[in-house]
């Protein structure tokens, strides 16, 4: 066990635990804050993988900017007047706990089972430290994206990502947007979606 | 590759097909607006365009130096081992058939404008008629057997539709739907045999392209290489294809549908059941002549069946009283003549007679149609005594047709030289097969004798129609009764004196009355015969010594018959004298030579037994199994719906479950 | 490798660029036209797509294709793109009436710019997906194709079901997306590069998949994410819910365009760099095919909601199409042709079905009992329904038969006869559930016996088609027949 190994183990466990907390927290604000917290060990993993530029971006952009937006939005729409209550879900409409427990048990079993092949793989793969100068730095990233396509293949992907982001914005704006003019027509009941209710 | 002329080949069937489509879609609407002539006119125009296009093929297809016009539209069905192209080909035989089909198609569609003018379902009629012309053109132009099959089925379908045209109007007393069904069913048997034949041909030779097949047959290696251990397949294919040809061309034992097919409108009988469709089987055998030349047993079978049909047709025609049935049975025996020529190996004689027969039989049917139309759909010759006297154009046409059919006058009878050619070819051939051998000379005399009956039955008919009428008064009441029976149309007709009715009918009759003798003259001129038969064989000098007895016999028979049957008293005296020969209504002629009984025993009864057994099995076993399967299905379905909970996390869990399972399966397989 | 702005480069990439520009233009058409916004937006989109289709068909392409960075255009790619563009075009034509009031019981659609824009962006994503030459472009194309569909599904805001469906779809989509990213990172770890060439080299060097667990993990996870898009069992569970909730036109696009994109993506990957000769992924595909056939068939049997019915039918159809991936080495070309032909046929039949559903859905809920009396209300529409269903079953003269035959033939190459037997069984069972629709359509209405729907809910007024509707119905019917009777079409696809 070297020092990087120990650091990796610590941050990996921290990421897993914090992510679990994000999901399990009943208060959205708390969830968001926990998510920000979980980004820090992730950026530590990036550093360990010699990707220092990505690590810095992770903290600056995600933890710094995007998650702040999240928090603002959540605070603006103020979704949880009473702590511990999820908006839009009526207290009586809890899904059956029994089946959930069964599913979780099954998943946990699967996770245990999955460890075997992953462990098996890890033994056979020998990690080699990257010897390229400036690996993970700003310059090499820029080269990867912007220089001539004969040398590297990411130019088109990079442009496509910009379209993807644009589409994401449009999609987000329009997701379930209320109409300007209400129209005739009846809405079907949401809880009829399940099978068996024709 | 595809020159401008080639595209004519495509236009030939496409024009009538398009017209058929238009008429099928808009015919009803046009008729509602009383645009009767537009419907018939459009159909005639389409057939006419096809005919004009066909004329363009003459220089290259017929007069050219053995080259043919082809159009290759690429592949239709293509797999690794099987190829059927959309290829049309008009060589000399094809061009001849195209000319025949479009010429008669055009004339008879035009005739129908007059004949069908009071029919409310003209849209359907003309659409089917145009579709028939298109299908028939596909049949004769196709270069491969699958494409031929397409046309083959198309003409069969149109035949069915047109026979059943009067399905509700007059059909009740005439069993029109049953007649149409019989024709369709017998043709289905033939289609099945044809298709099986194509399969075996493909299995034997690996191709279904006619040009490739005949090119291989003409190669110096010959059949030894072609068959290569699969001789039995080729022989089987020849027999199966023959079955298909027999059904389409109404040869015994598959001839029973043709007489019933007369339930259709008369122009249909003229076009489909005399001039064109029924020759499809002959065309097929002609196309595959290399195969039948290599399989003598098949030719022997052709000869036997054709001989039976010849006899049956001629004798049945003698006893019928329905005008159209007489002509139908005469068609049977004429088709048999063509098959005999094919059996003798002479495609040339068969082709010649195919043309001659088309001319005189179409003329006869169309004149008969004119008579029937004028007499308000009365078809019984006995009740139509002297009807021709008031129909001058029809009378002339009928005379020319009868003289042509009986072959009385050289250079005027469309059937004279053509029958002579058939007889010559039979005389010179020998027929061997199944360990039997028959000399052509024997057959020659039989055929000559039977064929003389054509003079008998045709002039018997003419005697009825042109002679004295039996009872004027009975005729009138009959007519008014019939008139009342079918519809409020046709008020303009004078009941008492039938008269020439429609200019379209008269015009077509005149054209054909000129065309038939013209053809007769053509067929007797050596150079022109070679042209007419499209290089199918060398011209053989006319053996007048052989012709003479034929000629004399026929003229005498025709004269005597006409004299006997044109007077009521003589007619009845002869008939009562012959009545004692009828075996009390159970003789071969009344039972149609027992062919219907044969069918009942060989096909209908076994089918009924099979159906009965199947019904037992299905009702008791399969239905039970089906119920069981339904129960299992419902249970499984309910189980499946259980897991469709509507919760996303359940769905996600299922995905992970499958992926892990898949990972383990793959790892397990390695170990 | 060609440089930018050279002729082959332009002719290869012009359609994609044109589509992208079109999507942006359509997004802003609303601003230009104050009145009849939906109509004008649809017109612009249709005209633009027609232009893209013409570009795709007309522009010459060097036989080896053109490649630039992570993007490549070959002839088979162009065929895929034509399929996508056709599906989008049909969807736009189908959706036009849904912007008008009173054309659906579910309420009218709004935001035509966003609707058509997102649809076109999704198509752009599909174009990128099939053109990908590395895993990153592939992933982004996949996302770009799917992301707009979440919003489209939720674009009927008066309808709570629509929003629930959109949310559910997005949630599952995010899960699948995570799976594919995870899988791609494993593959990157195994190959050391994102390029398909490097991946193929590494993959073919392995004695077996399990000898390289990273490869195994990557392949399986990618399979999971593509399976999600394919609606292949067990990744299919979102399909009935989403198909039911989405606006009808979007449902049509999900079951045709999106499915075609998923099949194309699976072909690109699993008949491309990951078509590993010594690795039997065929077994996994065969298993998934059997499960999909089973689930689709059983699900469709007792469904009365038309959209859920179509969802299950599309799951079963995915099962048939998965059979093409079991052919093993040397079957790539045959599998690709079979899939492309099948998608064309399936798409045509589906749009015919949706066309009928959209007309019936104007005055009745979209359920199977609502079809009752259709033959009396509009014989032509009932006949179109019959043609479409016969084609979906695969009855010989129609195109569906040849499609199924080709798929079965690919499976037969590798001796998967059990699979073929199960497929044939599924075809036989599909008779039962497809015929249920037809039975309703051709059953005379007896108001006393309408158990499924109350008498008032079954309007017997004749359905009148507009001229455009008549043309569309005739075109669909002709296509269904011609595609089946002229298999020469296949050669046309194969020659591309």
PDB file of N, CA, C and O in Angstrom, chain B residues 75-78 80 633-634 636-638 640-641 643-644 646-648 650-652 654-656 658-659 662-663 665-667 669-670, chain C residues 168 171-172 175 179 208-210 216 220 234-235 237-238 240-241 280 283-284 287 295 298-299 302 308 312 413 485 487-488 491:
ATOM      1  N   UNK B  75     -33.397  -6.408 -61.810  1.00  0.00           N
ATOM      2  CA  UNK B  75     -33.807  -7.633 -61.137  1.00  0.00           C
ATOM      3  C   UNK B  75     -35.144  -7.437 -60.449  1.00  0.00           C
ATOM      4  O   UNK B  75     -35.514  -6.341 -60.075  1.00  0.00           O
ATOM      5  N   UNK B  76     -35.848  -8.528 -60.319  1.00  0.00           N
ATOM      6  CA  UNK B  76     -37.133  -8.499 -59.643  1.00  0.00           C
ATOM      7  C   UNK B  76     -37.000  -9.276 -58.339  1.00  0.00           C
ATOM      8  O   UNK B  76     -37.206  -8.749 -57.263  1.00  0.00           O
ATOM      9  N   UNK B  77     -36.612 -10.535 -58.465  1.00  0.00           N
ATOM     10  CA  UNK B  77     -36.327 -11.333 -57.281  1.00  0.00           C
ATOM     11  C   UNK B  77     -34.895 -11.826 -57.460  1.00  0.00           C
ATOM     12  O   UNK B  77     -34.592 -12.473 -58.457  1.00  0.00           O
ATOM     13  N   UNK B  78     -34.037 -11.508 -56.547  1.00  0.00           N
ATOM     14  CA  UNK B  78     -32.656 -11.928 -56.703  1.00  0.00           C
ATOM     15  C   UNK B  78     -32.135 -12.449 -55.376  1.00  0.00           C
ATOM     16  O   UNK B  78     -32.169 -11.752 -54.372  1.00  0.00           O
ATOM     17  N   UNK B  80     -29.002 -15.472 -53.815  1.00  0.00           N
ATOM     18  CA  UNK B  80     -27.723 -16.000 -54.251  1.00  0.00           C
ATOM     19  C   UNK B  80     -27.874 -17.035 -55.362  1.00  0.00           C
ATOM     20  O   UNK B  80     -27.074 -17.114 -56.272  1.00  0.00           O
ATOM     21  N   UNK B 633     -50.868 -18.654 -22.266  1.00  0.00           N
ATOM     22  CA  UNK B 633     -50.545 -17.286 -22.672  1.00  0.00           C
ATOM     23  C   UNK B 633     -51.106 -16.268 -21.698  1.00  0.00           C
ATOM     24  O   UNK B 633     -50.418 -15.352 -21.276  1.00  0.00           O
ATOM     25  N   UNK B 634     -52.351 -16.479 -21.285  1.00  0.00           N
ATOM     26  CA  UNK B 634     -52.961 -15.524 -20.367  1.00  0.00           C
ATOM     27  C   UNK B 634     -52.218 -15.491 -19.050  1.00  0.00           C
ATOM     28  O   UNK B 634     -51.951 -14.421 -18.496  1.00  0.00           O
ATOM     29  N   UNK B 636     -49.105 -16.294 -18.450  1.00  0.00           N
ATOM     30  CA  UNK B 636     -47.796 -15.664 -18.622  1.00  0.00           C
ATOM     31  C   UNK B 636     -47.946 -14.163 -18.768  1.00  0.00           C
ATOM     32  O   UNK B 636     -47.163 -13.377 -18.228  1.00  0.00           O
ATOM     33  N   UNK B 637     -48.992 -13.785 -19.481  1.00  0.00           N
ATOM     34  CA  UNK B 637     -49.223 -12.361 -19.703  1.00  0.00           C
ATOM     35  C   UNK B 637     -49.482 -11.655 -18.372  1.00  0.00           C
ATOM     36  O   UNK B 637     -48.977 -10.567 -18.116  1.00  0.00           O
ATOM     37  N   UNK B 638     -50.277 -12.300 -17.521  1.00  0.00           N
ATOM     38  CA  UNK B 638     -50.572 -11.701 -16.222  1.00  0.00           C
ATOM     39  C   UNK B 638     -49.295 -11.568 -15.406  1.00  0.00           C
ATOM     40  O   UNK B 638     -49.038 -10.551 -14.763  1.00  0.00           O
ATOM     41  N   UNK B 640     -46.309 -11.269 -16.529  1.00  0.00           N
ATOM     42  CA  UNK B 640     -45.472 -10.206 -17.087  1.00  0.00           C
ATOM     43  C   UNK B 640     -45.976  -8.843 -16.633  1.00  0.00           C
ATOM     44  O   UNK B 640     -45.202  -7.946 -16.323  1.00  0.00           O
ATOM     45  N   UNK B 641     -47.292  -8.706 -16.574  1.00  0.00           N
ATOM     46  CA  UNK B 641     -47.835  -7.410 -16.206  1.00  0.00           C
ATOM     47  C   UNK B 641     -47.529  -7.080 -14.760  1.00  0.00           C
ATOM     48  O   UNK B 641     -47.442  -5.916 -14.387  1.00  0.00           O
ATOM     49  N   UNK B 643     -44.710  -7.479 -13.252  1.00  0.00           N
ATOM     50  CA  UNK B 643     -43.414  -6.835 -13.082  1.00  0.00           C
ATOM     51  C   UNK B 643     -43.394  -5.441 -13.706  1.00  0.00           C
ATOM     52  O   UNK B 643     -42.509  -4.662 -13.453  1.00  0.00           O
ATOM     53  N   UNK B 644     -44.403  -5.110 -14.494  1.00  0.00           N
ATOM     54  CA  UNK B 644     -44.478  -3.764 -15.077  1.00  0.00           C
ATOM     55  C   UNK B 644     -45.096  -2.842 -14.030  1.00  0.00           C
ATOM     56  O   UNK B 644     -46.247  -2.464 -14.101  1.00  0.00           O
ATOM     57  N   UNK B 646     -44.354   0.261 -12.999  1.00  0.00           N
ATOM     58  CA  UNK B 646     -44.473   1.691 -13.209  1.00  0.00           C
ATOM     59  C   UNK B 646     -43.445   2.474 -12.408  1.00  0.00           C
ATOM     60  O   UNK B 646     -43.396   3.687 -12.499  1.00  0.00           O
ATOM     61  N   UNK B 647     -42.609   1.804 -11.615  1.00  0.00           N
ATOM     62  CA  UNK B 647     -41.589   2.506 -10.844  1.00  0.00           C
ATOM     63  C   UNK B 647     -40.239   2.401 -11.528  1.00  0.00           C
ATOM     64  O   UNK B 647     -39.771   1.303 -11.847  1.00  0.00           O
ATOM     65  N   UNK B 648     -39.600   3.523 -11.725  1.00  0.00           N
ATOM     66  CA  UNK B 648     -38.357   3.541 -12.488  1.00  0.00           C
ATOM     67  C   UNK B 648     -37.257   2.740 -11.810  1.00  0.00           C
ATOM     68  O   UNK B 648     -36.457   2.098 -12.477  1.00  0.00           O
ATOM     69  N   UNK B 650     -37.431   0.066 -10.094  1.00  0.00           N
ATOM     70  CA  UNK B 650     -37.575  -1.371 -10.375  1.00  0.00           C
ATOM     71  C   UNK B 650     -37.008  -1.692 -11.754  1.00  0.00           C
ATOM     72  O   UNK B 650     -36.350  -2.705 -11.950  1.00  0.00           O
ATOM     73  N   UNK B 651     -37.278  -0.802 -12.692  1.00  0.00           N
ATOM     74  CA  UNK B 651     -36.785  -1.019 -14.047  1.00  0.00           C
ATOM     75  C   UNK B 651     -35.256  -1.036 -14.050  1.00  0.00           C
ATOM     76  O   UNK B 651     -34.629  -1.898 -14.678  1.00  0.00           O
ATOM     77  N   UNK B 652     -34.670  -0.078 -13.319  1.00  0.00           N
ATOM     78  CA  UNK B 652     -33.213   0.004 -13.282  1.00  0.00           C
ATOM     79  C   UNK B 652     -32.623  -1.255 -12.668  1.00  0.00           C
ATOM     80  O   UNK B 652     -31.612  -1.790 -13.146  1.00  0.00           O
ATOM     81  N   UNK B 654     -33.832  -4.201 -12.777  1.00  0.00           N
ATOM     82  CA  UNK B 654     -33.921  -5.306 -13.731  1.00  0.00           C
ATOM     83  C   UNK B 654     -32.764  -5.240 -14.720  1.00  0.00           C
ATOM     84  O   UNK B 654     -32.192  -6.273 -15.110  1.00  0.00           O
ATOM     85  N   UNK B 655     -32.410  -4.032 -15.123  1.00  0.00           N
ATOM     86  CA  UNK B 655     -31.307  -3.876 -16.071  1.00  0.00           C
ATOM     87  C   UNK B 655     -30.011  -4.396 -15.464  1.00  0.00           C
ATOM     88  O   UNK B 655     -29.280  -5.185 -16.072  1.00  0.00           O
ATOM     89  N   UNK B 656     -29.741  -3.982 -14.224  1.00  0.00           N
ATOM     90  CA  UNK B 656     -28.506  -4.424 -13.580  1.00  0.00           C
ATOM     91  C   UNK B 656     -28.489  -5.935 -13.431  1.00  0.00           C
ATOM     92  O   UNK B 656     -27.457  -6.586 -13.628  1.00  0.00           O
ATOM     93  N   UNK B 658     -29.857  -8.169 -15.320  1.00  0.00           N
ATOM     94  CA  UNK B 658     -29.555  -8.827 -16.584  1.00  0.00           C
ATOM     95  C   UNK B 658     -28.078  -8.705 -16.922  1.00  0.00           C
ATOM     96  O   UNK B 658     -27.447  -9.674 -17.352  1.00  0.00           O
ATOM     97  N   UNK B 659     -27.518  -7.520 -16.710  1.00  0.00           N
ATOM     98  CA  UNK B 659     -26.123  -7.319 -17.083  1.00  0.00           C
ATOM     99  C   UNK B 659     -25.204  -8.220 -16.277  1.00  0.00           C
ATOM    100  O   UNK B 659     -24.279  -8.834 -16.811  1.00  0.00           O
ATOM    101  N   UNK B 662     -25.535 -11.664 -17.541  1.00  0.00           N
ATOM    102  CA  UNK B 662     -24.845 -11.838 -18.814  1.00  0.00           C
ATOM    103  C   UNK B 662     -23.343 -11.958 -18.591  1.00  0.00           C
ATOM    104  O   UNK B 662     -22.670 -12.801 -19.207  1.00  0.00           O
ATOM    105  N   UNK B 663     -22.806 -11.125 -17.680  1.00  0.00           N
ATOM    106  CA  UNK B 663     -21.377 -11.188 -17.389  1.00  0.00           C
ATOM    107  C   UNK B 663     -21.005 -12.568 -16.881  1.00  0.00           C
ATOM    108  O   UNK B 663     -20.017 -13.180 -17.309  1.00  0.00           O
ATOM    109  N   UNK B 665     -22.621 -15.365 -17.363  1.00  0.00           N
ATOM    110  CA  UNK B 665     -22.759 -16.379 -18.425  1.00  0.00           C
ATOM    111  C   UNK B 665     -21.490 -16.412 -19.270  1.00  0.00           C
ATOM    112  O   UNK B 665     -20.917 -17.480 -19.538  1.00  0.00           O
ATOM    113  N   UNK B 666     -21.022 -15.215 -19.651  1.00  0.00           N
ATOM    114  CA  UNK B 666     -19.846 -15.178 -20.511  1.00  0.00           C
ATOM    115  C   UNK B 666     -18.611 -15.695 -19.798  1.00  0.00           C
ATOM    116  O   UNK B 666     -17.792 -16.413 -20.379  1.00  0.00           O
ATOM    117  N   UNK B 667     -18.480 -15.366 -18.521  1.00  0.00           N
ATOM    118  CA  UNK B 667     -17.324 -15.872 -17.767  1.00  0.00           C
ATOM    119  C   UNK B 667     -17.418 -17.380 -17.605  1.00  0.00           C
ATOM    120  O   UNK B 667     -16.436 -18.100 -17.673  1.00  0.00           O
ATOM    121  N   UNK B 669     -18.855 -19.537 -19.580  1.00  0.00           N
ATOM    122  CA  UNK B 669     -18.574 -20.212 -20.841  1.00  0.00           C
ATOM    123  C   UNK B 669     -17.083 -20.363 -21.061  1.00  0.00           C
ATOM    124  O   UNK B 669     -16.618 -21.323 -21.655  1.00  0.00           O
ATOM    125  N   UNK B 670     -16.303 -19.373 -20.574  1.00  0.00           N
ATOM    126  CA  UNK B 670     -14.861 -19.450 -20.754  1.00  0.00           C
ATOM    127  C   UNK B 670     -14.313 -20.626 -19.967  1.00  0.00           C
ATOM    128  O   UNK B 670     -13.498 -21.402 -20.445  1.00  0.00           O
TER     129      UNK B 670
ATOM    130  N   UNK C 168     -40.006   9.810 -16.419  1.00  0.00           N
ATOM    131  CA  UNK C 168     -39.581   8.413 -16.300  1.00  0.00           C
ATOM    132  C   UNK C 168     -38.557   8.079 -17.390  1.00  0.00           C
ATOM    133  O   UNK C 168     -37.539   7.438 -17.144  1.00  0.00           O
ATOM    134  N   UNK C 171     -35.260   9.679 -16.581  1.00  0.00           N
ATOM    135  CA  UNK C 171     -34.581   8.983 -15.484  1.00  0.00           C
ATOM    136  C   UNK C 171     -33.904   7.720 -15.998  1.00  0.00           C
ATOM    137  O   UNK C 171     -32.713   7.477 -15.759  1.00  0.00           O
ATOM    138  N   UNK C 172     -34.671   6.933 -16.738  1.00  0.00           N
ATOM    139  CA  UNK C 172     -34.115   5.696 -17.275  1.00  0.00           C
ATOM    140  C   UNK C 172     -33.025   5.999 -18.299  1.00  0.00           C
ATOM    141  O   UNK C 172     -32.023   5.299 -18.397  1.00  0.00           O
ATOM    142  N   UNK C 175     -29.877   6.809 -16.606  1.00  0.00           N
ATOM    143  CA  UNK C 175     -29.289   5.565 -16.128  1.00  0.00           C
ATOM    144  C   UNK C 175     -28.548   4.864 -17.268  1.00  0.00           C
ATOM    145  O   UNK C 175     -27.384   4.445 -17.120  1.00  0.00           O
ATOM    146  N   UNK C 179     -24.562   4.131 -17.830  1.00  0.00           N
ATOM    147  CA  UNK C 179     -24.053   2.806 -18.182  1.00  0.00           C
ATOM    148  C   UNK C 179     -23.119   2.897 -19.378  1.00  0.00           C
ATOM    149  O   UNK C 179     -22.016   2.314 -19.379  1.00  0.00           O
ATOM    150  N   UNK C 208     -10.717 -14.618 -26.116  1.00  0.00           N
ATOM    151  CA  UNK C 208     -12.142 -14.623 -25.829  1.00  0.00           C
ATOM    152  C   UNK C 208     -12.467 -13.397 -25.001  1.00  0.00           C
ATOM    153  O   UNK C 208     -11.573 -12.742 -24.460  1.00  0.00           O
ATOM    154  N   UNK C 209     -13.740 -13.091 -24.947  1.00  0.00           N
ATOM    155  CA  UNK C 209     -14.135 -11.863 -24.280  1.00  0.00           C
ATOM    156  C   UNK C 209     -13.775 -11.902 -22.799  1.00  0.00           C
ATOM    157  O   UNK C 209     -13.361 -10.903 -22.221  1.00  0.00           O
ATOM    158  N   UNK C 210     -13.925 -13.064 -22.204  1.00  0.00           N
ATOM    159  CA  UNK C 210     -13.721 -13.128 -20.763  1.00  0.00           C
ATOM    160  C   UNK C 210     -12.244 -13.100 -20.406  1.00  0.00           C
ATOM    161  O   UNK C 210     -11.886 -12.925 -19.251  1.00  0.00           O
ATOM    162  N   UNK C 216     -15.043  -7.069 -21.490  1.00  0.00           N
ATOM    163  CA  UNK C 216     -16.328  -7.690 -21.185  1.00  0.00           C
ATOM    164  C   UNK C 216     -17.261  -6.685 -20.517  1.00  0.00           C
ATOM    165  O   UNK C 216     -18.405  -6.497 -20.937  1.00  0.00           O
ATOM    166  N   UNK C 220     -20.668  -5.168 -22.235  1.00  0.00           N
ATOM    167  CA  UNK C 220     -21.976  -5.425 -21.641  1.00  0.00           C
ATOM    168  C   UNK C 220     -22.685  -4.129 -21.291  1.00  0.00           C
ATOM    169  O   UNK C 220     -23.892  -3.992 -21.483  1.00  0.00           O
ATOM    170  N   UNK C 234     -34.028  -7.016 -21.053  1.00  0.00           N
ATOM    171  CA  UNK C 234     -34.886  -6.447 -19.998  1.00  0.00           C
ATOM    172  C   UNK C 234     -34.752  -4.938 -19.852  1.00  0.00           C
ATOM    173  O   UNK C 234     -34.926  -4.434 -18.755  1.00  0.00           O
ATOM    174  N   UNK C 235     -34.434  -4.278 -20.921  1.00  0.00           N
ATOM    175  CA  UNK C 235     -34.312  -2.821 -20.823  1.00  0.00           C
ATOM    176  C   UNK C 235     -35.549  -2.142 -21.392  1.00  0.00           C
ATOM    177  O   UNK C 235     -35.514  -1.003 -21.798  1.00  0.00           O
ATOM    178  N   UNK C 237     -38.646  -1.832 -20.062  1.00  0.00           N
ATOM    179  CA  UNK C 237     -39.801  -1.558 -19.201  1.00  0.00           C
ATOM    180  C   UNK C 237     -40.307  -0.127 -19.313  1.00  0.00           C
ATOM    181  O   UNK C 237     -41.468   0.150 -19.057  1.00  0.00           O
ATOM    182  N   UNK C 238     -39.421   0.765 -19.701  1.00  0.00           N
ATOM    183  CA  UNK C 238     -39.867   2.158 -19.866  1.00  0.00           C
ATOM    184  C   UNK C 238     -40.837   2.299 -21.029  1.00  0.00           C
ATOM    185  O   UNK C 238     -41.685   3.180 -21.035  1.00  0.00           O
ATOM    186  N   UNK C 240     -43.610   0.832 -22.527  1.00  0.00           N
ATOM    187  CA  UNK C 240     -45.069   0.991 -22.498  1.00  0.00           C
ATOM    188  C   UNK C 240     -45.488   2.285 -21.811  1.00  0.00           C
ATOM    189  O   UNK C 240     -46.394   2.975 -22.294  1.00  0.00           O
ATOM    190  N   UNK C 241     -44.829   2.621 -20.711  1.00  0.00           N
ATOM    191  CA  UNK C 241     -45.214   3.836 -19.989  1.00  0.00           C
ATOM    192  C   UNK C 241     -44.975   5.069 -20.839  1.00  0.00           C
ATOM    193  O   UNK C 241     -45.813   5.971 -20.921  1.00  0.00           O
ATOM    194  N   UNK C 280     -18.538 -15.051 -28.398  1.00  0.00           N
ATOM    195  CA  UNK C 280     -19.890 -15.351 -28.807  1.00  0.00           C
ATOM    196  C   UNK C 280     -20.875 -14.419 -28.140  1.00  0.00           C
ATOM    197  O   UNK C 280     -21.567 -14.788 -27.212  1.00  0.00           O
ATOM    198  N   UNK C 283     -24.800 -15.408 -28.427  1.00  0.00           N
ATOM    199  CA  UNK C 283     -25.631 -16.074 -27.432  1.00  0.00           C
ATOM    200  C   UNK C 283     -26.417 -15.051 -26.627  1.00  0.00           C
ATOM    201  O   UNK C 283     -27.607 -15.236 -26.361  1.00  0.00           O
ATOM    202  N   UNK C 284     -25.724 -13.959 -26.261  1.00  0.00           N
ATOM    203  CA  UNK C 284     -26.403 -12.919 -25.482  1.00  0.00           C
ATOM    204  C   UNK C 284     -27.508 -12.286 -26.321  1.00  0.00           C
ATOM    205  O   UNK C 284     -28.630 -12.077 -25.855  1.00  0.00           O
ATOM    206  N   UNK C 287     -30.396 -14.622 -26.574  1.00  0.00           N
ATOM    207  CA  UNK C 287     -31.166 -14.633 -25.330  1.00  0.00           C
ATOM    208  C   UNK C 287     -32.075 -13.402 -25.275  1.00  0.00           C
ATOM    209  O   UNK C 287     -33.275 -13.500 -24.977  1.00  0.00           O
ATOM    210  N   UNK C 295     -41.681 -11.203 -24.174  1.00  0.00           N
ATOM    211  CA  UNK C 295     -42.296 -10.094 -23.442  1.00  0.00           C
ATOM    212  C   UNK C 295     -43.217  -9.305 -24.356  1.00  0.00           C
ATOM    213  O   UNK C 295     -44.331  -8.942 -23.964  1.00  0.00           O
ATOM    214  N   UNK C 298     -46.413 -11.529 -25.114  1.00  0.00           N
ATOM    215  CA  UNK C 298     -47.309 -11.707 -23.978  1.00  0.00           C
ATOM    216  C   UNK C 298     -47.909 -10.380 -23.559  1.00  0.00           C
ATOM    217  O   UNK C 298     -49.075 -10.301 -23.166  1.00  0.00           O
ATOM    218  N   UNK C 299     -47.118  -9.322 -23.648  1.00  0.00           N
ATOM    219  CA  UNK C 299     -47.621  -8.021 -23.238  1.00  0.00           C
ATOM    220  C   UNK C 299     -48.709  -7.519 -24.163  1.00  0.00           C
ATOM    221  O   UNK C 299     -49.692  -6.933 -23.722  1.00  0.00           O
ATOM    222  N   UNK C 302     -52.966  -8.977 -24.157  1.00  0.00           N
ATOM    223  CA  UNK C 302     -54.155  -8.585 -23.398  1.00  0.00           C
ATOM    224  C   UNK C 302     -54.199  -7.088 -23.169  1.00  0.00           C
ATOM    225  O   UNK C 302     -54.715  -6.609 -22.180  1.00  0.00           O
ATOM    226  N   UNK C 308     -49.969   1.361 -25.618  1.00  0.00           N
ATOM    227  CA  UNK C 308     -49.223   0.311 -24.922  1.00  0.00           C
ATOM    228  C   UNK C 308     -49.111  -0.914 -25.821  1.00  0.00           C
ATOM    229  O   UNK C 308     -48.091  -1.591 -25.857  1.00  0.00           O
ATOM    230  N   UNK C 312     -45.645  -2.754 -26.943  1.00  0.00           N
ATOM    231  CA  UNK C 312     -45.287  -4.182 -26.837  1.00  0.00           C
ATOM    232  C   UNK C 312     -44.993  -4.761 -28.209  1.00  0.00           C
ATOM    233  O   UNK C 312     -44.098  -5.585 -28.378  1.00  0.00           O
ATOM    234  N   UNK C 413     -27.653 -18.638 -40.537  1.00  0.00           N
ATOM    235  CA  UNK C 413     -26.253 -18.789 -40.925  1.00  0.00           C
ATOM    236  C   UNK C 413     -25.420 -19.381 -39.808  1.00  0.00           C
ATOM    237  O   UNK C 413     -24.468 -20.115 -40.041  1.00  0.00           O
ATOM    238  N   UNK C 485     -43.473  -6.735 -53.044  1.00  0.00           N
ATOM    239  CA  UNK C 485     -43.529  -7.433 -54.329  1.00  0.00           C
ATOM    240  C   UNK C 485     -42.334  -7.107 -55.214  1.00  0.00           C
ATOM    241  O   UNK C 485     -42.129  -7.762 -56.212  1.00  0.00           O
ATOM    242  N   UNK C 487     -38.758  -7.107 -54.447  1.00  0.00           N
ATOM    243  CA  UNK C 487     -37.587  -7.249 -53.601  1.00  0.00           C
ATOM    244  C   UNK C 487     -36.317  -6.749 -54.282  1.00  0.00           C
ATOM    245  O   UNK C 487     -35.268  -6.689 -53.657  1.00  0.00           O
ATOM    246  N   UNK C 488     -36.421  -6.376 -55.560  1.00  0.00           N
ATOM    247  CA  UNK C 488     -35.290  -5.750 -56.231  1.00  0.00           C
ATOM    248  C   UNK C 488     -34.809  -4.522 -55.478  1.00  0.00           C
ATOM    249  O   UNK C 488     -33.662  -4.117 -55.614  1.00  0.00           O
ATOM    250  N   UNK C 491     -31.592  -4.949 -53.666  1.00  0.00           N
ATOM    251  CA  UNK C 491     -30.340  -4.741 -54.380  1.00  0.00           C
ATOM    252  C   UNK C 491     -29.963  -3.275 -54.381  1.00  0.00           C
ATOM    253  O   UNK C 491     -28.803  -2.918 -54.344  1.00  0.00           O
TER     254      UNK C 491
END
